[in-house]
PDB file of C-alpha atoms in Angstrom:
ATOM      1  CA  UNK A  11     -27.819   0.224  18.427  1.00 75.00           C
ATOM      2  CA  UNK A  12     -27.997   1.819  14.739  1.00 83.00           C
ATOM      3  CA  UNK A  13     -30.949   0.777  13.237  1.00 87.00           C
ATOM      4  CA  UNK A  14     -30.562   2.006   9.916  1.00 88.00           C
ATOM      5  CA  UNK A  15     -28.451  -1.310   9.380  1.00 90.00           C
ATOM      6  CA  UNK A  16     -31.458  -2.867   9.597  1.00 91.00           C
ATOM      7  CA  UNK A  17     -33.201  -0.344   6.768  1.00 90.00           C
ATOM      8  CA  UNK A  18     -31.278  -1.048   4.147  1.00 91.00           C
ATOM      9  CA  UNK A  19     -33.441  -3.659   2.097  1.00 93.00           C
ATOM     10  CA  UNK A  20     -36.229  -1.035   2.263  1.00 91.00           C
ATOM     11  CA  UNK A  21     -37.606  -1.809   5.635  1.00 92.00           C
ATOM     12  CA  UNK A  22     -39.882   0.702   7.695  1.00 90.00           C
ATOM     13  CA  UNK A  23     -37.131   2.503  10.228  1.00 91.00           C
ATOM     14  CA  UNK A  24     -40.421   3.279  12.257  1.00 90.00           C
ATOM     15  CA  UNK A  25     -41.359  -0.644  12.311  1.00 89.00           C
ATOM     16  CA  UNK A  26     -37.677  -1.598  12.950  1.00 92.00           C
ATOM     17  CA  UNK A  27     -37.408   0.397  16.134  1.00 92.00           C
ATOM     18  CA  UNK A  28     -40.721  -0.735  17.196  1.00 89.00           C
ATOM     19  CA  UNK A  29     -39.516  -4.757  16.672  1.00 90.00           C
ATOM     20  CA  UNK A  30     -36.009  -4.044  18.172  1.00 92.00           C
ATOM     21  CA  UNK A  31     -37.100  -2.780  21.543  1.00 91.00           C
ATOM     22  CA  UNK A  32     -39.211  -5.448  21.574  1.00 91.00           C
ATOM     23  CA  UNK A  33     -36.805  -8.197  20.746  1.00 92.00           C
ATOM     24  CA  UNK A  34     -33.939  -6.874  22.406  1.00 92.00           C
ATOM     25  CA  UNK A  35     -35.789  -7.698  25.797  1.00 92.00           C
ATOM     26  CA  UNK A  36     -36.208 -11.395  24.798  1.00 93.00           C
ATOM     27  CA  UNK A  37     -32.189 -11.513  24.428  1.00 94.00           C
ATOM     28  CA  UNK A  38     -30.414 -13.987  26.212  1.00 94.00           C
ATOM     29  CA  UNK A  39     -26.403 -13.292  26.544  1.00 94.00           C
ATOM     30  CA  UNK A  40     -24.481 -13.691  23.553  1.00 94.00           C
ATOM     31  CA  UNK A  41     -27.189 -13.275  21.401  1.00 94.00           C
ATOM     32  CA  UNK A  42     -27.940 -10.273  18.836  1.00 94.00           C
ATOM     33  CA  UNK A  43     -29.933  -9.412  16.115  1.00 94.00           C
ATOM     34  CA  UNK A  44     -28.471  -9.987  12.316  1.00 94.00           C
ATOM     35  CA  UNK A  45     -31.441  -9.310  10.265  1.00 95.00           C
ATOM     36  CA  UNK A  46     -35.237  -8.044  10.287  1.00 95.00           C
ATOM     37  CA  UNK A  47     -37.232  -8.480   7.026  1.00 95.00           C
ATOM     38  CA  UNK A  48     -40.651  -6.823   7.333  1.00 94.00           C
ATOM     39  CA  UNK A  49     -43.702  -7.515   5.367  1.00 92.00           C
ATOM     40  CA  UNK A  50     -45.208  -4.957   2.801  1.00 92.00           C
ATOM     41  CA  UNK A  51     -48.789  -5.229   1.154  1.00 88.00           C
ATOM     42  CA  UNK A  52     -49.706  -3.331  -1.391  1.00 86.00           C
ATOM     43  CA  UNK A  53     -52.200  -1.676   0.420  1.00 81.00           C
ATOM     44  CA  UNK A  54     -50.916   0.386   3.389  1.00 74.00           C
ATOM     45  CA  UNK A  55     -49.878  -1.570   6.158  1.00 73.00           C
ATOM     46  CA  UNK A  56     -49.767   0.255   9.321  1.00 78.00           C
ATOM     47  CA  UNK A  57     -48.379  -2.815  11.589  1.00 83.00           C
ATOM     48  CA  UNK A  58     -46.834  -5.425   9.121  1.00 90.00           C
ATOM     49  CA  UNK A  59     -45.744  -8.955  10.458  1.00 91.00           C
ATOM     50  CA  UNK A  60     -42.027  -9.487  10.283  1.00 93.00           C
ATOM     51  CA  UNK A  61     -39.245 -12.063  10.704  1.00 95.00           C
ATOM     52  CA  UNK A  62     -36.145 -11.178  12.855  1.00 95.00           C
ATOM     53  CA  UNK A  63     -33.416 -13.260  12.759  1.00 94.00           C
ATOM     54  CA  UNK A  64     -30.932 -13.712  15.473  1.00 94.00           C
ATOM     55  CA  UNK A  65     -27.670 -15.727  16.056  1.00 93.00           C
ATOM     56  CA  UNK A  66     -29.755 -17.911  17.788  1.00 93.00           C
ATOM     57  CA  UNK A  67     -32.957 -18.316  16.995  1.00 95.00           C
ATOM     58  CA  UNK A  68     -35.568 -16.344  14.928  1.00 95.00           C
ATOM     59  CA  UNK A  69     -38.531 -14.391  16.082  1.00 95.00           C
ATOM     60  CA  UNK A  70     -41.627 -14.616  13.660  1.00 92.00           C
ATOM     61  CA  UNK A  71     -44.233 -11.033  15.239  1.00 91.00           C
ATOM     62  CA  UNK A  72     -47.275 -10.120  14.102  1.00 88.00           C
ATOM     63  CA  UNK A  73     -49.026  -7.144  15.722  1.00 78.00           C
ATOM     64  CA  UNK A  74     -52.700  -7.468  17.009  1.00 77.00           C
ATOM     65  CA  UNK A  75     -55.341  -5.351  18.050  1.00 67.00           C
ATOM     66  CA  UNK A  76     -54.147  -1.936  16.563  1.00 64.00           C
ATOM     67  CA  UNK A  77     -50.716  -2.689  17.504  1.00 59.00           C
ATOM     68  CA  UNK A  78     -51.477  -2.725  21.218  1.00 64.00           C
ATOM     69  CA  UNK A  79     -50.065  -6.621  21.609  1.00 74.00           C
ATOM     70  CA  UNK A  80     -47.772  -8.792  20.059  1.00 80.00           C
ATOM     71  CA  UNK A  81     -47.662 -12.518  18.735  1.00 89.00           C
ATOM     72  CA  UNK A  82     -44.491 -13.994  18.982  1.00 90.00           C
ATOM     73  CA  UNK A  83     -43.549 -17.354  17.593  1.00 92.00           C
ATOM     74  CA  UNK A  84     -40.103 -18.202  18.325  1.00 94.00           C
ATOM     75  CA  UNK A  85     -37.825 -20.922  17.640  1.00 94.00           C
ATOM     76  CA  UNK A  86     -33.888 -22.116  18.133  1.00 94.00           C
ATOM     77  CA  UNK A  87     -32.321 -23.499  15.413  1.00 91.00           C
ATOM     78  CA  UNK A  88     -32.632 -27.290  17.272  1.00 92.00           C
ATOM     79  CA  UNK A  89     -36.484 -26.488  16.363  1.00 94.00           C
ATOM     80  CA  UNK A  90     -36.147 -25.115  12.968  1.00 93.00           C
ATOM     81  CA  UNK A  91     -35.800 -28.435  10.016  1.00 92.00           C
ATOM     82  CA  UNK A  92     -35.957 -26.369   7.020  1.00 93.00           C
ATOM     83  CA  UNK A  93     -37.089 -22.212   5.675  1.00 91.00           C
ATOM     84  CA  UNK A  94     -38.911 -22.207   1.984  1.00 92.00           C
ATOM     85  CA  UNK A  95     -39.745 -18.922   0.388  1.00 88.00           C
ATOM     86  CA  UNK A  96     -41.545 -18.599  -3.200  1.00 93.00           C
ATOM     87  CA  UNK A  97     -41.640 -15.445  -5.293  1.00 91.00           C
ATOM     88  CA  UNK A  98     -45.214 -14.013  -6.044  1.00 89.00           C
ATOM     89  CA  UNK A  99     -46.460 -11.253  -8.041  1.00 89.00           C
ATOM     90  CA  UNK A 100     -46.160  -9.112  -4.679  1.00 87.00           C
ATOM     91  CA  UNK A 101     -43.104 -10.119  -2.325  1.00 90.00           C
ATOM     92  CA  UNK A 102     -42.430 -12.985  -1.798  1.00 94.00           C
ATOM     93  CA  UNK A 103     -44.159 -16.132   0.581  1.00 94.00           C
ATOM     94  CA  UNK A 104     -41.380 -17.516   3.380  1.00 94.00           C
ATOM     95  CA  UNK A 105     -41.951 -20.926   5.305  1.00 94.00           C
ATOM     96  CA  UNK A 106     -40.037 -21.663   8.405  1.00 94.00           C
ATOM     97  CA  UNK A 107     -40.667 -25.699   8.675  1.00 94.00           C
ATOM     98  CA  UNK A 108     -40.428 -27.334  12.356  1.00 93.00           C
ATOM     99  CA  UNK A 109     -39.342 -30.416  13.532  1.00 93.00           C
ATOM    100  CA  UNK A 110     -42.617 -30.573  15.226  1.00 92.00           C
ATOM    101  CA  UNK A 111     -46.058 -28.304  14.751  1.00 90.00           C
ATOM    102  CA  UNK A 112     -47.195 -26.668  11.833  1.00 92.00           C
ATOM    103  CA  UNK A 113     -45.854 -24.912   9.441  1.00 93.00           C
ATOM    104  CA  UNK A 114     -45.447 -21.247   9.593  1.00 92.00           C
ATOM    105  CA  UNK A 115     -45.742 -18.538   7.101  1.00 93.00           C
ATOM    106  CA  UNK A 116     -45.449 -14.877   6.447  1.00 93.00           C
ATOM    107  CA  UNK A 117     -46.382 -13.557   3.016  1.00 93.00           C
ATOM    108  CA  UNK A 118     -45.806  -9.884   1.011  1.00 93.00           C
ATOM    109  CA  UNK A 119     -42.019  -9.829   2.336  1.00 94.00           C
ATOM    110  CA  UNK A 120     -40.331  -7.761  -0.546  1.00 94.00           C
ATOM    111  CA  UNK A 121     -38.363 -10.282  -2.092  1.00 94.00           C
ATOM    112  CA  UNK A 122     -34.739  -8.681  -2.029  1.00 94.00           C
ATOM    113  CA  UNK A 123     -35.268  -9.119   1.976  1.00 94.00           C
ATOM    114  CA  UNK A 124     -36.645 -12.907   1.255  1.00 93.00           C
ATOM    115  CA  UNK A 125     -33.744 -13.884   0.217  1.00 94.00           C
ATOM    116  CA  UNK A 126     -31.824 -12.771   2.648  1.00 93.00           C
ATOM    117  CA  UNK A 127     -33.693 -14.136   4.881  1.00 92.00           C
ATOM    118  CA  UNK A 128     -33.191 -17.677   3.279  1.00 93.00           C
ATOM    119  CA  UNK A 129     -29.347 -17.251   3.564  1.00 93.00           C
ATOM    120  CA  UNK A 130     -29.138 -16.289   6.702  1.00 92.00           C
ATOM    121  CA  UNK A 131     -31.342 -19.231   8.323  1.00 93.00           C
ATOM    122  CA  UNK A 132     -29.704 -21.614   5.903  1.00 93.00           C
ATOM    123  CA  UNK A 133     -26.082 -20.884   6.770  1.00 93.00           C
ATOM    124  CA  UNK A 134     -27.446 -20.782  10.780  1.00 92.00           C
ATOM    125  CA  UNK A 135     -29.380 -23.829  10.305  1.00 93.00           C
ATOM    126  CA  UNK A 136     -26.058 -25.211   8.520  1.00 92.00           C
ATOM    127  CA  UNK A 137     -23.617 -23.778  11.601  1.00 91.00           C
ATOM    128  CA  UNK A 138     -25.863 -25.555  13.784  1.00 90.00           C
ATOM    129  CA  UNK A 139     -26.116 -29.006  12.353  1.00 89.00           C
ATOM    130  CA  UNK A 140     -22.360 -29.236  11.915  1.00 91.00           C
ATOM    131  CA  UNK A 141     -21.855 -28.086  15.782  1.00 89.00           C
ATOM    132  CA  UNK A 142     -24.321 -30.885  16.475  1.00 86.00           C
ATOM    133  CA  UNK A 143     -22.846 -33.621  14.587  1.00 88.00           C
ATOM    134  CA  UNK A 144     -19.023 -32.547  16.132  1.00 88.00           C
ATOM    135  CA  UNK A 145     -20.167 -33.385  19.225  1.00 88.00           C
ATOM    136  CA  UNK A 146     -22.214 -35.846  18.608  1.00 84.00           C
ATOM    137  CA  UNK A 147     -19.320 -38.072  17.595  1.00 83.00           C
ATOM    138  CA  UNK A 148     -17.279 -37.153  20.628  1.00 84.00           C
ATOM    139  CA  UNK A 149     -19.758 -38.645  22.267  1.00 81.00           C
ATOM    140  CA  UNK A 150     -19.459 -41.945  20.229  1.00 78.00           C
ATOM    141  CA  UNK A 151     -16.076 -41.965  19.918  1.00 68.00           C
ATOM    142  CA  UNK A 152     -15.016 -45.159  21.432  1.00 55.00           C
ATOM    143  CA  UNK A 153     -11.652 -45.754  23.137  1.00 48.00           C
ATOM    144  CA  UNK A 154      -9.687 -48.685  21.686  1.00 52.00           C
ATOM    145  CA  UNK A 155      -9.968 -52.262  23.885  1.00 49.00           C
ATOM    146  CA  UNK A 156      -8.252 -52.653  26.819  1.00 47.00           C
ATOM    147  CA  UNK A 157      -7.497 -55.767  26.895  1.00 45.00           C
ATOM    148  CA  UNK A 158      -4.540 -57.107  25.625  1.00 47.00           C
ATOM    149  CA  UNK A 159      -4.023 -60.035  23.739  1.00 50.00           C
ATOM    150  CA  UNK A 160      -2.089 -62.736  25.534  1.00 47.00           C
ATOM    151  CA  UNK A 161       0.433 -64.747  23.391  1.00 50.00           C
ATOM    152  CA  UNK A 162       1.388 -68.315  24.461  1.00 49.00           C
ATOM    153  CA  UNK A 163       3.875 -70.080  22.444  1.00 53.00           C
ATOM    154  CA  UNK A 164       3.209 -72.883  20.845  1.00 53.00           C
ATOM    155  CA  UNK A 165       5.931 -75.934  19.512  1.00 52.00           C
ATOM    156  CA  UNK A 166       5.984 -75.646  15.893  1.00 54.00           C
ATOM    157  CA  UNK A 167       3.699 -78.735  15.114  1.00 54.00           C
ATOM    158  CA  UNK A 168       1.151 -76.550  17.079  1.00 53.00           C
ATOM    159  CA  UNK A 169       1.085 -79.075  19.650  1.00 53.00           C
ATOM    160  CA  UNK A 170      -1.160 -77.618  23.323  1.00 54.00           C
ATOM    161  CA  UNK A 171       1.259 -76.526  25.677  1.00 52.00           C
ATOM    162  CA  UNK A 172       1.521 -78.754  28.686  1.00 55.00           C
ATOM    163  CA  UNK A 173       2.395 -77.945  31.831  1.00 52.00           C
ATOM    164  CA  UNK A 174       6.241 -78.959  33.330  1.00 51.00           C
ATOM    165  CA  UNK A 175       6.113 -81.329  35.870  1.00 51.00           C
ATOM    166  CA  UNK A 176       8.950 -80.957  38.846  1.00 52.00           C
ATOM    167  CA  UNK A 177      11.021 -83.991  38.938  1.00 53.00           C
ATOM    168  CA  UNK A 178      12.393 -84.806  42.464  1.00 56.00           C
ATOM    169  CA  UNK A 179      15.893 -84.919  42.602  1.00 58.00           C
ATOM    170  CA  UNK A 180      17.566 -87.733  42.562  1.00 59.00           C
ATOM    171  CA  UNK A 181      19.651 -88.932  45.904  1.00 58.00           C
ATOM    172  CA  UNK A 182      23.148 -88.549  45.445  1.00 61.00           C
ATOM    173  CA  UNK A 183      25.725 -91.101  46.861  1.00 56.00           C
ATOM    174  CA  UNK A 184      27.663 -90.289  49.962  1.00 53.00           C
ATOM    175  CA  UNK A 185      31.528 -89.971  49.152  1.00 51.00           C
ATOM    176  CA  UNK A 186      34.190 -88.225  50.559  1.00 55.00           C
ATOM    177  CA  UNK A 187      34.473 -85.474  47.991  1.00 54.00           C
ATOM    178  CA  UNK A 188      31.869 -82.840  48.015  1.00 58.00           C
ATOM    179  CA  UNK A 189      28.335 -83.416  46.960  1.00 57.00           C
ATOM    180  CA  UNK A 190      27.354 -82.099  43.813  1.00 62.00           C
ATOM    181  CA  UNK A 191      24.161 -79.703  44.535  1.00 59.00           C
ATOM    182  CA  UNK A 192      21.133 -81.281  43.203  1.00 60.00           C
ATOM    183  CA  UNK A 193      20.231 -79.846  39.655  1.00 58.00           C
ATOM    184  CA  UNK A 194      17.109 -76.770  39.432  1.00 54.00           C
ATOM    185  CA  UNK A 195      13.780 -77.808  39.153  1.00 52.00           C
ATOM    186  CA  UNK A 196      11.544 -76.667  36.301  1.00 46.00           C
ATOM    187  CA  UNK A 197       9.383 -74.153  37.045  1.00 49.00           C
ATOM    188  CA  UNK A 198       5.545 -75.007  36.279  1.00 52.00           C
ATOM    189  CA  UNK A 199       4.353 -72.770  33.546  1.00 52.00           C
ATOM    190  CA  UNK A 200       1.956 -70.455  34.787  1.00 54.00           C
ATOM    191  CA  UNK A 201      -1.194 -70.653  33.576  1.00 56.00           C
ATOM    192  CA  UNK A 202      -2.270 -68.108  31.082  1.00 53.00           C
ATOM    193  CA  UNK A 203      -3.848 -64.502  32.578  1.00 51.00           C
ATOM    194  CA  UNK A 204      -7.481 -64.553  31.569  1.00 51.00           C
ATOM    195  CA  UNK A 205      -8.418 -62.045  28.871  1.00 43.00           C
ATOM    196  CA  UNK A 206     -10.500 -59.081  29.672  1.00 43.00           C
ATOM    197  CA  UNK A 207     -13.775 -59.489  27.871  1.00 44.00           C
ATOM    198  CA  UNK A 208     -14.384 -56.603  25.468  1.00 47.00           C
ATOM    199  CA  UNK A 209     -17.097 -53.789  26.012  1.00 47.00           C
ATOM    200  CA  UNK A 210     -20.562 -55.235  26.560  1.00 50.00           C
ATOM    201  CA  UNK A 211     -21.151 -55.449  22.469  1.00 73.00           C
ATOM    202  CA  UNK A 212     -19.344 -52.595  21.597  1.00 81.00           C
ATOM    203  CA  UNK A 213     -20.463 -52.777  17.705  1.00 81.00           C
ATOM    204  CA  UNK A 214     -23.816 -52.731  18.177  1.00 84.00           C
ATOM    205  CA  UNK A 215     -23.357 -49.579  20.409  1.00 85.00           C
ATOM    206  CA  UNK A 216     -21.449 -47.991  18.076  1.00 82.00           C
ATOM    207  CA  UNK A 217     -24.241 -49.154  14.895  1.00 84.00           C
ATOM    208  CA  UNK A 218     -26.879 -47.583  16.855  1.00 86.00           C
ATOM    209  CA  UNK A 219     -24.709 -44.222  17.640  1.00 86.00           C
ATOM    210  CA  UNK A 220     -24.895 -44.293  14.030  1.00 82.00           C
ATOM    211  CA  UNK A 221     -28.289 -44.519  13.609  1.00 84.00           C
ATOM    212  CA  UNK A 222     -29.573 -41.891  15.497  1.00 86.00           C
ATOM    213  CA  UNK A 223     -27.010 -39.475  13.777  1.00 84.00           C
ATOM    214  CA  UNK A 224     -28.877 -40.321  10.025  1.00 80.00           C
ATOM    215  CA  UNK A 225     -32.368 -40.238  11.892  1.00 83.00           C
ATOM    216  CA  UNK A 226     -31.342 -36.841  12.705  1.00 81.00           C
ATOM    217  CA  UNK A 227     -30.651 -36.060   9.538  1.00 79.00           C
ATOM    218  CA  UNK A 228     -26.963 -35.268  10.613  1.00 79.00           C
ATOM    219  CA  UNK A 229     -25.157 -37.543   8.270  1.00 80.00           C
ATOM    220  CA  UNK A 230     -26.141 -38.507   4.575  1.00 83.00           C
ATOM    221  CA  UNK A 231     -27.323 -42.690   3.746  1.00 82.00           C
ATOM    222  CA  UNK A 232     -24.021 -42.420   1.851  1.00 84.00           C
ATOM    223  CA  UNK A 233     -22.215 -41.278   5.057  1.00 84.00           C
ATOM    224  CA  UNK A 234     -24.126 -43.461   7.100  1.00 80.00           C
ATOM    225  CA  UNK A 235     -23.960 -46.692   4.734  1.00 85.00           C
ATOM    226  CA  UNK A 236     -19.696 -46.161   4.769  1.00 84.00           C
ATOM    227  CA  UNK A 237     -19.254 -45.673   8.376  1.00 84.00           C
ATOM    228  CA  UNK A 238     -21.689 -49.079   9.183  1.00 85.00           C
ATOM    229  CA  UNK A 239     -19.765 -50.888   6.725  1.00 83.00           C
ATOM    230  CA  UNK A 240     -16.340 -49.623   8.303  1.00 83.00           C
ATOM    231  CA  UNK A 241     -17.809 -50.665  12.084  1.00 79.00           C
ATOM    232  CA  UNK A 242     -18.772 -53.764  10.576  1.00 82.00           C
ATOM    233  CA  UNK A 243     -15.437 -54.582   9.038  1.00 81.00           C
ATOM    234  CA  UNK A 244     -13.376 -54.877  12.297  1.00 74.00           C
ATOM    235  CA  UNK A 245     -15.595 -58.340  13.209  1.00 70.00           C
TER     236      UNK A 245
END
């Protein structure tokens, strides 16, 4: 791996291949690093804390006791609700916000690498949510009914259709030319094929589907607000 491509915002080369043989064992398949920012105080710092950013997830290390162990906090974008960073006299302060837990922060990050740093969790963070939504509504994606409307004609003064009653036939007279075959019965009318009944309340599965998608913050109230009044509309 070249790790001057990670060096080019001013980061320590030294630090960089320290982080990367580090992170490069916590890897899973498919995954690789995009970006390291690494913190610089204005005194000399001989093992700053960094951020390393992955397609997956992002790494936050600080180095303890003289650099002979390692803090890791690591999370996956699923974990991740937000990244803040504000500009200071020195570098720049940057706040990876979790779902859950506190807050986390790393301060003296040059700021050039800061805001990097914010695109590149934004557009992941971004990436992610609209991968989640996609298949969260192919998940709610309900197929139409499957029951099929029966249609039973009706007299034009809307009177109930009754059903025909089979006349016997009447005798016919014995005579010497041939007997005239007795005329067809009516059929009874069949009665009517009951109608499926329709998913077990298949709006208020699909309201609640809806739900959880703005709880999660994957849809906006507007988006939200449009598609209950569209489910709603088909009562």
């Amino acid at each position: 791996m070249n790790m001057e491509q990670f060096a080019q915002d001013g980061q320590d080369i030294k630090i960089i291949e320290k982080l990367v043989t580090k992170v490069q064992d916590m890897l899973t398949p498919g995954e690789k690093i995009d970006y390291i920012a690494v913190q610089k105080k204005p005194a000399v710092t001989i093992l700053p804390d960094s951020i390393t950013i992955s397609n997956k997830r992002i790494f936050m290390c600080e180095f303890t006791k003289l650099g002979l162990a390692t803090d890791f906090e690591i999370f996956g974008w699923q974990d991740i609700k937000d990244i803040a960073f504000k500009e200071e006299i020195f570098g720049s302060k940057v706040t990876v916000i979790p779902f859950t837990g506190e807050n986390l922060s790393i301060d003296y990050i040059p700021k050039v690498q800061a805001r990097k740093l914010y695109q590149y969790i934004k557009a992941a963070l971004e990436n992610y949510k609209k991968a989640e939504l996609a298949a969260e509504k192919e998940k709610i994606v309900i197929a139409p009914t499957v029951a099929k409307e029966v249609i039973i004609e009706r007299p034009e003064n809307n009177a109930p259709v009754q059903p025909a009653v089979t006349a016997p036939a009447a005798p016919q007279p014995v005579v010497s030319a041939p007997v005239t075959p007795p005329a067809p019965t009516v059929s009874n009318i069949p009665p009517a094929p009951p109608v499926k009944e329709e998913e077990d309340d298949e709006i208020t599965l699909k309201l609640k589907k809806l739900k959880t998608l703005f709880d999660k913050q994957l849809i906006t109230q507007e988006e939200y607000e449009s598609k209950k009044r569209e489910v709603l509309s088909s009562l």
